[in-house]
XYZ file of C-alpha atoms in Angstrom:
143
model
C 10.396 2.351 -26.683
C 13.986 1.243 -26.979
C 15.179 -1.822 -25.074
C 17.504 -0.729 -22.293
C 20.093 -2.835 -20.549
C 19.973 -3.880 -16.913
C 22.412 -1.114 -15.946
C 20.046 1.572 -17.235
C 17.089 -0.003 -15.413
C 19.100 -0.231 -12.208
C 20.147 3.400 -12.555
C 16.522 4.515 -13.024
C 15.444 2.561 -9.948
C 18.169 4.195 -7.879
C 16.847 7.585 -8.963
C 13.375 6.710 -7.655
C 14.098 4.411 -4.726
C 15.551 5.674 -1.476
C 16.077 3.540 1.609
C 14.442 0.098 1.615
C 11.921 0.136 4.455
C 10.035 -3.115 3.978
C 9.212 -6.159 1.942
C 6.458 -8.707 1.601
C 5.761 -11.866 -0.308
C 5.841 -10.175 -3.697
C 7.094 -6.609 -3.251
C 9.882 -4.508 -1.835
C 9.051 -1.082 -0.395
C 11.356 1.939 -0.593
C 11.117 5.581 0.354
C 10.130 7.433 -2.846
C 13.228 9.546 -3.434
C 11.493 12.465 -5.257
C 9.058 12.897 -2.326
C 9.800 11.131 1.007
C 6.145 11.567 2.067
C 5.531 8.604 -0.273
C 6.839 5.082 -0.768
C 7.401 3.156 -3.964
C 6.444 -0.511 -4.039
C 8.409 -2.565 -6.555
C 7.115 -5.992 -7.517
C 9.828 -8.605 -7.173
C 8.674 -10.642 -10.168
C 6.328 -10.319 -13.117
C 2.854 -11.777 -12.763
C 2.346 -10.843 -9.122
C -0.218 -8.066 -9.858
C -0.364 -6.822 -6.248
C 0.365 -3.257 -7.345
C -2.350 -3.364 -9.997
C -4.867 -4.817 -7.547
C -4.006 -2.176 -4.958
C -4.289 0.605 -7.573
C -7.675 -0.692 -8.765
C -8.920 -1.015 -5.178
C -7.825 2.564 -4.459
C -9.689 3.804 -7.553
C -12.846 2.123 -6.224
C -12.379 3.456 -2.678
C -10.927 6.955 -3.099
C -14.159 8.905 -3.482
C -16.253 6.962 -0.990
C -16.850 6.720 2.723
C -14.074 4.141 3.194
C -11.204 6.158 1.680
C -10.078 7.404 5.100
C -9.128 3.833 6.098
C -6.541 3.424 3.316
C -3.190 4.968 2.418
C -3.762 6.811 -0.871
C -2.092 5.656 -4.076
C -0.557 8.418 -6.208
C 0.988 6.796 -9.315
C 1.416 3.444 -10.995
C 3.849 2.513 -13.747
C 2.391 1.496 -17.136
C 2.903 -2.238 -16.492
C 2.168 -2.072 -12.756
C 5.668 -3.006 -11.597
C 5.986 0.176 -9.501
C 3.314 1.816 -7.327
C 3.687 5.102 -5.439
C 1.649 5.321 -2.223
C 1.453 7.714 0.713
C 3.997 6.713 3.360
C 2.669 5.633 6.730
C 4.402 5.723 10.088
C 4.755 2.737 12.365
C 1.810 1.796 14.572
C 2.013 2.275 18.327
C 2.724 -0.965 20.218
C -1.006 -1.581 20.632
C -3.911 0.149 18.951
C -7.687 -0.195 18.781
C -9.562 1.233 15.835
C -12.473 0.601 13.521
C -12.141 -0.478 9.914
C -14.231 -1.834 7.049
C -15.204 -5.458 7.398
C -14.032 -6.265 3.855
C -10.376 -5.996 4.896
C -9.075 -9.544 4.625
C -5.428 -9.490 5.702
C -5.765 -7.850 9.113
C -2.354 -7.932 10.773
C -0.279 -5.178 12.308
C 2.330 -4.950 9.554
C -0.386 -4.080 6.991
C -1.339 -0.914 8.863
C 0.337 2.349 9.739
C -0.410 5.903 10.766
C -0.980 9.005 8.661
C -1.135 11.748 11.230
C -3.408 10.398 13.972
C -5.316 8.060 11.666
C -4.727 4.307 11.391
C -4.765 3.303 7.723
C -4.197 0.126 5.767
C -1.174 0.301 3.454
C -1.378 -3.235 2.058
C -4.781 -3.781 0.514
C -4.362 -5.659 -2.735
C -6.758 -8.342 -1.527
C -10.136 -7.117 -0.320
C -13.429 -8.977 0.051
C -15.892 -6.440 -1.346
C -18.733 -8.968 -1.388
C -18.808 -8.998 2.402
C -21.175 -6.676 4.239
C -19.636 -3.180 4.237
C -20.067 -2.599 7.975
C -17.367 -0.992 10.110
C -16.055 -3.383 12.770
C -13.698 -2.960 15.741
C -10.139 -4.230 15.292
C -7.389 -4.558 17.861
C -3.796 -4.963 16.672
C -0.523 -5.491 18.435
C 2.704 -4.640 16.683
C 5.222 -7.467 16.490
C 8.537 -6.280 17.931
């Protein structure tokens, strides 16, 4: 593939990325312009691998009993710099729900709603070696 300049890359990102709706330690999250029911997560720097980890986790989870606890991934770019995931809505101020015990980073900003279901939308780091029981979780949204 031909090497493109920064202007071309920026233009392509603008085609895919709508409004910026969040960011974390290694990624920025935008509304996915071709389909606003999804978001696109762009890694801020090479070598972060959060998108690849999340994609691989989704592939392991998607056909099993735990899939309902996670926002589905739809696409990943060839080098993992961009990941398209189902968009979630903000949690209510306080929510109680049950989730797999192997979730490691359990904080309100890592969860959202798809319909009436609470799902995790930031799950690059899971502890699959832990017992796969479902445990109660109570979260409060930080205002």
